[in-house]
CSV table of C-alpha atoms and ligand atoms in Angstrom, one decimal:
chain,number,residue,atom,x,y,z
A,9,MET,CA,19.3,1.9,-15.5
A,10,THR,CA,18.8,-0.9,-17.7
A,11,THR,CA,17.9,-0.6,-21.5
A,12,THR,CA,14.5,-0.3,-22.0
A,13,ASP,CA,11.8,2.2,-23.1
A,14,LEU,CA,9.4,1.8,-19.9
A,15,ARG,CA,9.4,5.2,-18.7
A,16,ILE,CA,8.5,5.9,-15.1
A,17,ALA,CA,6.9,8.9,-13.0
A,18,VAL,CA,6.9,9.3,-9.3
A,19,ALA,CA,5.1,12.0,-8.2
A,20,GLY,CA,5.4,12.8,-4.5
A,21,ALA,CA,9.5,11.4,-5.2
A,22,THR,CA,10.8,13.5,-2.0
A,23,GLY,CA,8.1,12.2,0.6
A,24,ALA,CA,8.2,8.9,3.2
A,25,VAL,CA,6.5,7.0,0.6
A,26,GLY,CA,8.0,7.8,-2.5
A,27,ARG,CA,11.3,7.4,-1.2
A,28,GLU,CA,10.5,3.7,-0.6
A,29,LEU,CA,9.4,3.4,-4.1
A,30,LEU,CA,12.4,4.6,-5.3
A,31,THR,CA,14.7,2.2,-2.8
A,32,LEU,CA,12.4,-0.5,-4.1
A,33,LEU,CA,12.5,-0.3,-7.9
A,34,GLU,CA,16.4,0.0,-7.4
A,35,ALA,CA,16.8,-3.2,-5.2
A,36,ARG,CA,14.3,-5.0,-7.4
A,37,GLY,CA,16.1,-4.3,-11.0
A,38,THR,CA,13.2,-2.8,-12.4
A,39,GLU,CA,13.8,-2.2,-16.0
A,40,ILE,CA,13.5,1.8,-16.7
A,41,GLY,CA,14.1,3.9,-19.5
A,42,GLU,CA,13.5,7.4,-17.8
A,43,LEU,CA,12.6,7.9,-14.4
A,44,ARG,CA,11.1,11.3,-14.0
A,45,LEU,CA,11.0,12.4,-10.1
A,46,LEU,CA,7.7,14.9,-9.1
A,47,ALA,CA,7.2,17.2,-6.3
A,48,SER,CA,6.2,20.4,-5.5
A,49,GLU,CA,8.1,23.8,-5.5
A,50,ARG,CA,9.7,23.5,-2.5
A,51,SER,CA,11.5,20.3,-3.9
A,52,ARG,CA,12.0,21.5,-7.5
A,53,GLY,CA,16.0,21.4,-8.5
A,54,ARG,CA,16.9,18.8,-5.5
A,55,THR,CA,18.6,15.7,-6.4
A,56,ILE,CA,18.1,12.0,-5.5
A,57,GLU,CA,20.5,9.4,-6.1
A,58,PHE,CA,18.9,6.8,-8.4
A,59,ALA,CA,21.2,3.2,-9.5
A,60,GLY,CA,24.2,5.4,-9.4
A,61,ARG,CA,23.0,8.7,-11.4
A,62,GLU,CA,21.9,12.1,-9.8
A,63,LEU,CA,18.4,12.5,-11.1
A,64,THR,CA,16.6,16.2,-10.5
A,65,VAL,CA,13.4,16.6,-8.9
A,66,GLN,CA,11.0,18.6,-11.3
A,67,LEU,CA,7.7,20.1,-10.3
A,68,LEU,CA,4.9,18.3,-10.9
A,69,GLU,CA,2.7,19.6,-13.6
A,70,ASP,CA,0.3,18.4,-16.2
A,71,ALA,CA,3.3,18.1,-18.9
A,72,ALA,CA,5.8,16.0,-16.7
A,73,PHE,CA,3.7,13.2,-17.8
A,74,ASP,CA,4.3,13.8,-21.2
A,75,GLY,CA,5.6,10.3,-22.6
A,76,ILE,CA,5.1,8.6,-19.4
A,77,ASP,CA,4.2,4.9,-19.4
A,78,VAL,CA,3.3,4.3,-15.8
A,79,ALA,CA,3.1,7.0,-12.9
A,80,PHE,CA,3.1,6.5,-9.2
A,81,PHE,CA,0.9,9.1,-7.2
A,82,SER,CA,2.3,9.8,-3.4
A,83,CYS,CA,1.9,13.0,-3.2
A,84,GLY,CA,-2.0,13.5,-1.3
A,85,LYS,CA,-5.8,13.4,-2.2
A,86,GLU,CA,-5.9,16.6,-3.8
A,87,ARG,CA,-2.8,16.3,-6.2
A,88,SER,CA,-4.1,13.0,-7.0
A,89,LYS,CA,-7.5,14.5,-8.0
A,90,ARG,CA,-5.6,17.2,-9.7
A,91,TYR,CA,-3.0,15.2,-12.0
A,92,ALA,CA,-3.7,12.1,-12.4
A,93,PRO,CA,-6.4,12.3,-14.5
A,94,ALA,CA,-3.6,14.6,-17.0
A,95,ALA,CA,-1.6,11.3,-16.5
A,96,VAL,CA,-4.4,9.2,-17.8
A,97,GLU,CA,-5.2,11.7,-20.8
A,98,ARG,CA,-1.4,11.3,-21.7
A,99,GLY,CA,-1.5,7.4,-21.7
A,100,ALA,CA,0.4,6.6,-18.7
A,101,LEU,CA,-1.1,3.8,-16.1
A,102,VAL,CA,-1.6,5.4,-13.1
A,103,ILE,CA,-0.8,3.6,-9.6
A,104,ASP,CA,-2.0,5.7,-6.8
A,105,ASN,CA,-1.3,5.9,-2.7
A,106,SER,CA,-4.3,8.1,-1.9
A,107,SER,CA,-7.8,7.8,-0.9
A,108,ALA,CA,-8.8,9.8,-4.7
A,109,PHE,CA,-10.2,7.1,-6.3
A,110,ARG,CA,-9.8,4.1,-4.1
A,111,LEU,CA,-14.1,3.7,-3.9
A,112,ASP,CA,-14.8,5.0,-7.4
A,113,ALA,CA,-16.9,1.7,-9.0
A,114,ASP,CA,-14.6,2.1,-12.3
A,115,VAL,CA,-11.1,1.9,-10.3
A,116,PRO,CA,-9.9,-1.3,-9.3
A,117,LEU,CA,-8.6,-1.6,-5.4
A,118,ILE,CA,-6.0,-4.1,-5.3
A,119,VAL,CA,-3.8,-6.1,-2.9
A,120,PRO,CA,-2.3,-8.5,-5.2
A,121,GLU,CA,-2.3,-11.3,-2.7
A,122,VAL,CA,-6.2,-10.9,-2.3
A,123,ASN,CA,-7.7,-9.7,-5.8
A,124,ALA,CA,-5.2,-9.8,-8.6
A,125,ALA,CA,-8.5,-10.6,-11.0
A,126,ALA,CA,-9.6,-7.6,-10.4
A,127,MET,CA,-6.7,-5.6,-12.6
A,128,PRO,CA,-7.5,-3.9,-15.7
A,129,THR,CA,-6.3,-5.5,-18.7
A,130,GLY,CA,-4.9,-3.6,-21.9
A,131,SER,CA,-2.8,-0.8,-22.3
A,132,GLY,CA,-1.8,2.2,-20.6
A,133,GLY,CA,-4.3,5.4,-19.7
A,134,ALA,CA,-6.1,3.9,-16.2
A,135,ILE,CA,-5.8,4.5,-12.7
A,136,ILE,CA,-5.5,1.5,-10.0
A,137,ALA,CA,-6.0,2.8,-6.7
A,138,ASN,CA,-3.4,1.2,-3.5
A,139,PRO,CA,-5.3,1.1,-0.8
A,140,ASN,CA,-5.2,2.4,2.4
A,141,CYS,CA,-2.2,1.0,4.8
A,142,SER,CA,-3.7,-0.7,7.8
A,143,THR,CA,-6.4,-2.5,5.3
A,144,ILE,CA,-3.6,-3.6,3.0
A,145,LEU,CA,-2.3,-5.0,6.2
A,146,MET,CA,-5.1,-6.9,7.8
A,147,VAL,CA,-6.6,-8.1,4.4
A,148,VAL,CA,-3.3,-9.9,3.3
A,149,PRO,CA,-4.3,-12.5,6.2
A,150,LEU,CA,-7.9,-12.2,6.3
A,151,ALA,CA,-7.6,-13.5,2.3
A,152,PRO,CA,-6.5,-16.9,3.1
A,153,LEU,CA,-8.6,-17.2,6.6
A,154,HIS,CA,-11.8,-16.0,4.4
A,155,GLN,CA,-10.9,-18.6,1.7
A,156,ALA,CA,-10.9,-21.6,4.5
A,157,PHE,CA,-13.6,-20.5,6.6
A,158,GLY,CA,-15.5,-18.0,5.3
A,159,LEU,CA,-15.7,-14.9,6.9
A,160,GLU,CA,-18.4,-13.7,8.8
A,161,SER,CA,-17.3,-10.1,10.7
A,162,VAL,CA,-14.3,-8.5,11.8
A,163,VAL,CA,-13.6,-6.3,14.6
A,164,VAL,CA,-10.4,-4.7,14.6
A,165,SER,CA,-7.9,-1.9,16.5
A,166,THR,CA,-4.9,-0.4,14.6
A,167,TYR,CA,-2.0,1.2,16.5
A,168,GLN,CA,-0.6,3.5,14.2
A,169,ALA,CA,3.1,4.6,13.3
A,170,ALA,CA,4.1,8.3,13.0
A,171,SER,CA,5.3,8.1,10.0
A,172,GLY,CA,1.7,7.0,8.9
A,173,ALA,CA,1.6,10.8,8.6
A,174,GLY,CA,4.4,11.1,6.3
A,175,GLN,CA,7.7,12.4,7.0
A,176,LYS,CA,6.1,15.1,9.1
A,177,GLY,CA,4.8,12.5,11.5
A,178,ILE,CA,8.1,11.1,11.5
A,179,GLU,CA,9.9,14.3,12.6
A,180,ALA,CA,6.7,15.4,14.8
A,181,LEU,CA,7.0,12.3,17.3
A,182,LEU,CA,11.1,13.0,17.3
A,183,GLY,CA,10.5,16.5,18.4
A,184,GLY,CA,8.0,15.8,21.0
A,185,VAL,CA,10.1,12.8,22.1
A,186,ARG,CA,13.1,15.5,22.6
A,187,SER,CA,10.5,18.2,24.0
A,188,TYR,CA,9.3,15.8,26.5
A,189,MET,CA,12.9,14.6,27.7
A,190,ASP,CA,15.1,18.0,27.5
A,191,GLY,CA,12.3,20.7,27.9
A,192,PRO,CA,11.1,22.1,25.0
A,193,THR,CA,12.6,24.5,22.4
A,194,ASP,CA,9.9,26.1,20.5
A,195,GLY,CA,9.1,28.0,23.7
A,196,GLY,CA,6.0,25.8,24.7
A,197,ALA,CA,5.3,24.4,28.4
A,198,ALA,CA,7.1,21.4,29.3
A,199,GLY,CA,5.4,18.2,28.8
A,200,GLU,CA,2.8,19.9,26.6
A,201,ALA,CA,2.7,18.9,22.7
A,202,THR,CA,5.1,20.8,20.8
A,203,ALA,CA,4.2,22.8,17.8
A,204,GLY,CA,5.2,19.9,15.4
A,205,GLU,CA,3.2,17.4,17.2
A,206,THR,CA,-0.7,19.5,17.6
A,207,GLU,CA,-0.4,20.4,13.7
A,208,VAL,CA,0.3,16.3,13.1
A,209,PHE,CA,-1.5,14.8,15.5
A,210,GLY,CA,-3.9,17.2,17.6
A,211,HIS,CA,-1.9,15.8,20.5
A,212,ARG,CA,1.6,15.3,22.1
A,213,LEU,CA,2.1,12.0,20.7
A,214,ALA,CA,5.4,11.3,22.5
A,215,PHE,CA,4.2,8.6,25.4
A,216,ASN,CA,0.9,9.2,24.3
A,217,LEU,CA,-1.9,7.7,22.4
A,218,VAL,CA,-4.2,9.3,20.0
A,219,PRO,CA,-7.4,7.7,19.1
A,220,HIS,CA,-8.3,9.8,16.2
A,221,ILE,CA,-6.7,9.5,12.7
A,222,ASP,CA,-8.6,12.0,10.2
A,223,THR,CA,-11.9,13.9,10.4
A,224,PHE,CA,-14.8,12.6,12.6
A,225,ALA,CA,-18.4,12.5,10.9
A,226,ASP,CA,-21.7,12.9,12.8
A,227,ASP,CA,-21.8,9.2,13.8
A,228,GLY,CA,-18.5,9.6,15.8
A,229,VAL,CA,-16.6,7.1,13.2
A,230,THR,CA,-13.6,8.6,11.8
A,231,GLY,CA,-12.3,9.0,8.3
A,232,GLU,CA,-9.5,6.3,8.6
A,233,GLU,CA,-12.0,3.7,10.3
A,234,ARG,CA,-14.4,4.2,7.5
A,235,LYS,CA,-12.0,3.6,4.5
A,236,MET,CA,-10.8,0.3,6.5
A,237,VAL,CA,-14.1,-0.6,6.4
A,238,LEU,CA,-15.4,0.1,2.6
A,239,GLU,CA,-12.1,-0.9,1.3
A,240,THR,CA,-11.8,-4.2,3.1
A,241,ARG,CA,-15.3,-4.8,1.7
A,242,LYS,CA,-14.7,-3.4,-2.0
A,243,ILE,CA,-10.9,-5.7,-2.0
A,244,MET,CA,-12.5,-8.9,-0.5
A,245,GLY,CA,-15.4,-8.5,-2.4
A,246,LEU,CA,-17.6,-8.7,0.9
A,247,PRO,CA,-19.9,-6.0,0.4
A,248,GLU,CA,-22.3,-6.5,3.6
A,249,LEU,CA,-19.3,-7.5,5.6
A,250,PRO,CA,-19.9,-6.2,9.0
A,251,VAL,CA,-16.3,-4.1,9.8
A,252,ASP,CA,-15.8,-2.0,13.2
A,253,VAL,CA,-12.7,-0.3,13.8
A,254,THR,CA,-11.0,1.4,15.8
A,255,CYS,CA,-7.6,3.6,14.5
A,256,VAL,CA,-5.4,4.9,17.2
A,257,ARG,CA,-1.8,6.7,16.4
A,258,VAL,CA,0.7,5.3,18.8
A,259,PRO,CA,4.1,6.6,19.6
A,260,VAL,CA,6.0,4.2,17.6
A,261,LEU,CA,8.4,5.3,14.4
A,262,ARG,CA,7.4,2.9,11.7
A,263,CYS,CA,5.3,0.1,11.1
A,264,HIS,CA,1.3,-0.3,12.3
A,265,SER,CA,-0.1,-3.0,14.6
A,266,GLU,CA,-3.5,-4.3,15.0
A,267,ALA,CA,-5.6,-6.6,17.0
A,268,VAL,CA,-7.5,-8.5,14.8
A,269,THR,CA,-10.7,-10.4,15.5
A,270,ILE,CA,-13.3,-12.9,13.3
A,271,ALA,CA,-16.2,-14.6,13.0
A,272,THR,CA,-16.2,-17.2,10.4
A,273,ARG,CA,-19.0,-19.0,8.9
A,274,GLU,CA,-17.3,-22.4,9.3
A,275,ALA,CA,-15.8,-23.7,12.6
A,276,ILE,CA,-12.6,-22.5,13.4
A,277,THR,CA,-9.4,-23.2,15.8
A,278,PRO,CA,-6.5,-21.7,16.6
A,279,ASP,CA,-4.5,-24.6,14.8
A,280,LEU,CA,-6.6,-24.8,11.7
A,281,ALA,CA,-6.0,-20.9,11.7
A,282,ARG,CA,-2.5,-21.4,11.8
A,283,ALA,CA,-2.6,-24.0,8.8
A,284,ALA,CA,-4.7,-21.4,6.5
A,285,LEU,CA,-2.1,-18.8,7.4
A,286,GLN,CA,1.4,-20.8,7.1
A,287,GLY,CA,2.9,-20.1,3.8
A,288,ALA,CA,-0.3,-17.6,2.9
A,289,PRO,CA,1.1,-15.5,0.3
A,290,GLY,CA,2.4,-12.3,2.0
A,291,VAL,CA,2.0,-13.4,5.6
A,292,ARG,CA,4.8,-14.8,7.8
A,293,LEU,CA,3.5,-17.0,10.7
A,294,VAL,CA,5.2,-15.4,13.9
A,295,ASP,CA,3.3,-17.5,16.8
A,296,ASP,CA,5.9,-18.8,19.7
A,297,PRO,CA,4.3,-16.6,22.7
A,298,THR,CA,6.6,-19.0,25.3
A,299,GLY,CA,10.0,-18.1,23.3
A,300,LEU,CA,8.6,-14.4,23.6
A,301,GLU,CA,8.0,-14.3,19.8
A,302,TYR,CA,5.1,-12.4,18.0
A,303,PRO,CA,4.8,-9.5,16.0
A,304,MET,CA,6.4,-6.2,16.8
A,305,PRO,CA,6.7,-3.2,15.0
A,306,VAL,CA,10.7,-3.4,15.4
A,307,ASP,CA,11.0,-6.6,13.7
A,308,ALA,CA,8.4,-5.9,10.8
A,309,ASP,CA,10.6,-2.9,9.8
A,310,GLY,CA,11.9,-3.3,6.5
A,311,VAL,CA,10.3,-6.3,6.2
A,312,GLU,CA,7.7,-7.3,3.2
A,313,PRO,CA,5.6,-9.6,4.4
A,314,VAL,CA,3.0,-9.1,7.3
A,315,LEU,CA,3.7,-10.9,10.6
A,316,VAL,CA,0.9,-12.3,12.2
A,317,GLY,CA,1.0,-14.1,15.8
A,318,ARG,CA,-0.7,-14.4,19.0
A,319,VAL,CA,-3.3,-16.2,17.1
A,320,ARG,CA,-6.2,-17.8,19.7
A,321,ASP,CA,-9.7,-18.7,20.1
A,322,SER,CA,-11.9,-15.7,20.3
A,323,ALA,CA,-14.1,-15.6,23.5
A,324,VAL,CA,-16.5,-13.8,21.9
A,325,PHE,CA,-17.7,-15.7,18.8
A,326,GLU,CA,-18.4,-19.5,18.5
A,327,ASN,CA,-16.7,-19.8,15.7
A,328,GLY,CA,-13.9,-17.2,15.9
A,329,ILE,CA,-10.4,-16.3,16.4
A,330,SER,CA,-8.5,-13.2,17.5
A,331,PHE,CA,-4.8,-12.4,16.3
A,332,TRP,CA,-2.4,-9.8,16.1
A,333,LEU,CA,-0.2,-8.3,13.4
A,334,SER,CA,2.8,-6.0,12.6
A,335,GLY,CA,3.0,-5.2,8.8
A,336,ASP,CA,5.7,-1.9,7.7
A,337,GLN,CA,3.1,0.6,6.4
A,338,LEU,CA,5.8,2.3,4.3
A,339,LEU,CA,6.6,-1.1,2.4
A,340,LYS,CA,3.1,-3.5,2.2
A,341,GLY,CA,1.0,-0.8,3.0
A,342,ALA,CA,2.0,1.8,0.4
A,343,ALA,CA,5.3,1.8,-1.6
A,344,LEU,CA,5.5,-2.1,-2.0
A,345,ASN,CA,1.7,-3.1,-2.7
A,346,ALA,CA,2.3,-0.2,-5.5
A,347,VAL,CA,5.3,-2.0,-6.9
A,348,GLN,CA,3.7,-5.6,-6.9
A,349,ILE,CA,0.5,-4.1,-8.5
A,350,PHE,CA,2.7,-3.0,-11.4
A,351,GLU,CA,4.8,-6.0,-11.4
A,352,SER,CA,0.9,-7.9,-11.4
A,353,TYR,CA,0.3,-5.8,-14.1
A,354,GLN,CA,2.7,-6.1,-16.4
A,355,ASP,CA,2.7,-10.4,-15.8
A,356,MET,CA,-1.0,-10.0,-16.5
A,357,CYS,CA,-0.6,-8.0,-19.5
A,358,GLY,CA,2.5,-9.1,-21.2
A,359,PRO,CA,5.4,-7.4,-22.5
A,360,GLN,CA,5.9,-3.9,-21.5
A,361,ALA,CA,5.3,-2.8,-24.6
A,362,GLN,CA,1.8,-2.9,-24.0
A,363,LEU,CA,2.1,-0.6,-21.4
A,364,THR,CA,3.1,1.9,-23.8
A,365,ALA,CA,0.7,4.1,-25.1
A,366,PRO,CA,-1.1,4.4,-28.5
A,367,ALA,CA,1.6,6.9,-30.7
A,368,GLU,CA,-1.1,9.3,-31.1
A,369,ARG,CA,-1.8,10.3,-27.2
A,370,ARG,CA,2.2,10.3,-26.8
A,371,GLU,CA,2.8,13.2,-29.0
A,372,ASP,CA,0.5,15.7,-27.0
B,5,LIG,N1,3.0,7.7,5.1
B,5,LIG,C1,2.3,5.9,4.9
B,5,LIG,O1,2.7,5.3,5.8
B,5,LIG,C2,1.1,6.1,4.2
B,5,LIG,C3,0.9,5.0,3.4
B,5,LIG,C4,0.0,4.8,2.4
B,5,LIG,C5,-0.4,5.8,1.6
B,5,LIG,N2,0.1,6.8,2.2
B,5,LIG,C6,-0.5,8.1,1.3
B,5,LIG,O2,0.9,8.5,0.1
B,5,LIG,C7,0.9,10.0,0.4
B,5,LIG,C8,2.1,10.3,0.2
B,5,LIG,O3,2.4,9.9,1.6
B,5,LIG,P1,3.8,10.6,2.8
B,5,LIG,O4,3.7,9.7,3.7
B,5,LIG,O5,4.8,10.1,1.4
B,5,LIG,O6,3.7,11.4,2.8
B,5,LIG,P2,4.6,12.9,2.9
B,5,LIG,O7,6.2,11.9,3.5
B,5,LIG,O8,4.0,14.3,3.4
B,5,LIG,O9,5.1,13.2,1.0
B,5,LIG,C9,4.7,14.0,0.4
B,5,LIG,C10,4.7,14.1,-0.9
B,5,LIG,O10,4.3,14.8,-1.4
B,5,LIG,C11,4.8,16.2,-2.2
B,5,LIG,N3,3.6,17.3,-2.6
B,5,LIG,C12,3.1,17.8,-1.2
B,5,LIG,N4,2.4,18.9,-1.9
B,5,LIG,C13,2.7,18.9,-2.9
B,5,LIG,C14,2.1,19.6,-4.6
B,5,LIG,N5,1.7,20.7,-3.7
B,5,LIG,N6,2.3,20.1,-5.3
B,5,LIG,C15,3.4,18.7,-5.9
B,5,LIG,N7,3.9,17.5,-4.4
B,5,LIG,C16,3.5,17.7,-3.4
B,5,LIG,C17,5.9,16.3,-1.5
B,5,LIG,O11,6.5,16.9,-2.0
B,5,LIG,P3,7.6,18.6,-1.2
B,5,LIG,O12,9.0,17.2,-0.8
B,5,LIG,O13,8.2,19.2,-2.7
B,5,LIG,O14,7.3,18.5,-0.4
B,5,LIG,C18,5.9,14.8,-1.0
B,5,LIG,O15,7.4,14.5,-2.2
B,5,LIG,C19,-0.5,10.1,0.3
B,5,LIG,O16,-1.6,10.3,-0.6
B,5,LIG,C20,-1.0,9.2,1.6
B,5,LIG,O17,-2.0,9.2,2.1
B,5,LIG,C21,1.1,7.2,3.0
């Protein structure tokens, strides 16, 4: 770590997103004076290496935010609701990965390539929400298309990886595949879901698809689908945008994919769409089907931009195209977007000193 006064806390440091966040902070050479790693009682006392130093995981509690300037939260909605206000009271800027505050009118929901202008200004003591992972991956290419052609409506189906359900999602899929191939070891019947798969996905995920992520509402829409509708509208500043979503869990370990169809106000062709997407911030065009080049989860793993391809005319909308994307939901869909929010905030609000809470607040 380099010498600076900036004190950062990572709540959920032992989780799938938290670990990615630490890797990114280290790889980007973020100047950090003190880094506090927070998790549950289960992980208290564990050590995690960061920039050549062994850091001990501490318990997530109010006092853990004393003196903290920036707190990244990746430990679930309930913990965010409970502890983010304590961090804000102590003057910290909270960047929250959960859905706890995303739709609050006074909380900005930011994807820097799309709506950096919504970033709050001034010193610490605020919450910025990091959007839902599938939403982030979709709005990155939608933004340049909207700018060029005017979005009228969006129809999307997602293909979401097991790690979208965190570390236990990864373990459940791996356990399910082993059980299917080698026979069950948990007392279950051959070919049926393991206990881990049932707990995390409700069904067998190995060699299966589950069209159900989060809980169903009375209208048959799931929580994940609703998040994509409402968050897309908020981020893009299009409160009436019709968005039709089907979210599906697939037996992929990492990286979400999406089949997207849009209708636009202005005339659009695949070539015009490719021209708008080429070089757009956060987008990498991978679109040579005859050369077998199109986005796939294995190629998006560990990659920062969203991969976009299979751009073609819509057979339904007169002004419309369809495309396919794959993106690393643990990076751009979560940890990377959170770090980019932090970096944009620093850029917009000036030197790190402005992230420092007022002195009287620090003495709590
Ligand atoms: N996975 C994704 O693709 C993704 C994408 C976007 C957003 N998110 C959001 O990011 C958050 C974290 O997701 P994840 O996938 O990283 O989950 P995860 O792998 O299950 O990790 C959860 C983290 O939260 C901590 N935690 C759980 N219960 C706690 C408690 N009672 N007190 C303190 N810490 C507690 C865990 O600590 P222990 O090690 O002590 O259990 C762990 O560090 C969630 O809000 C999720 O919705 C996830």
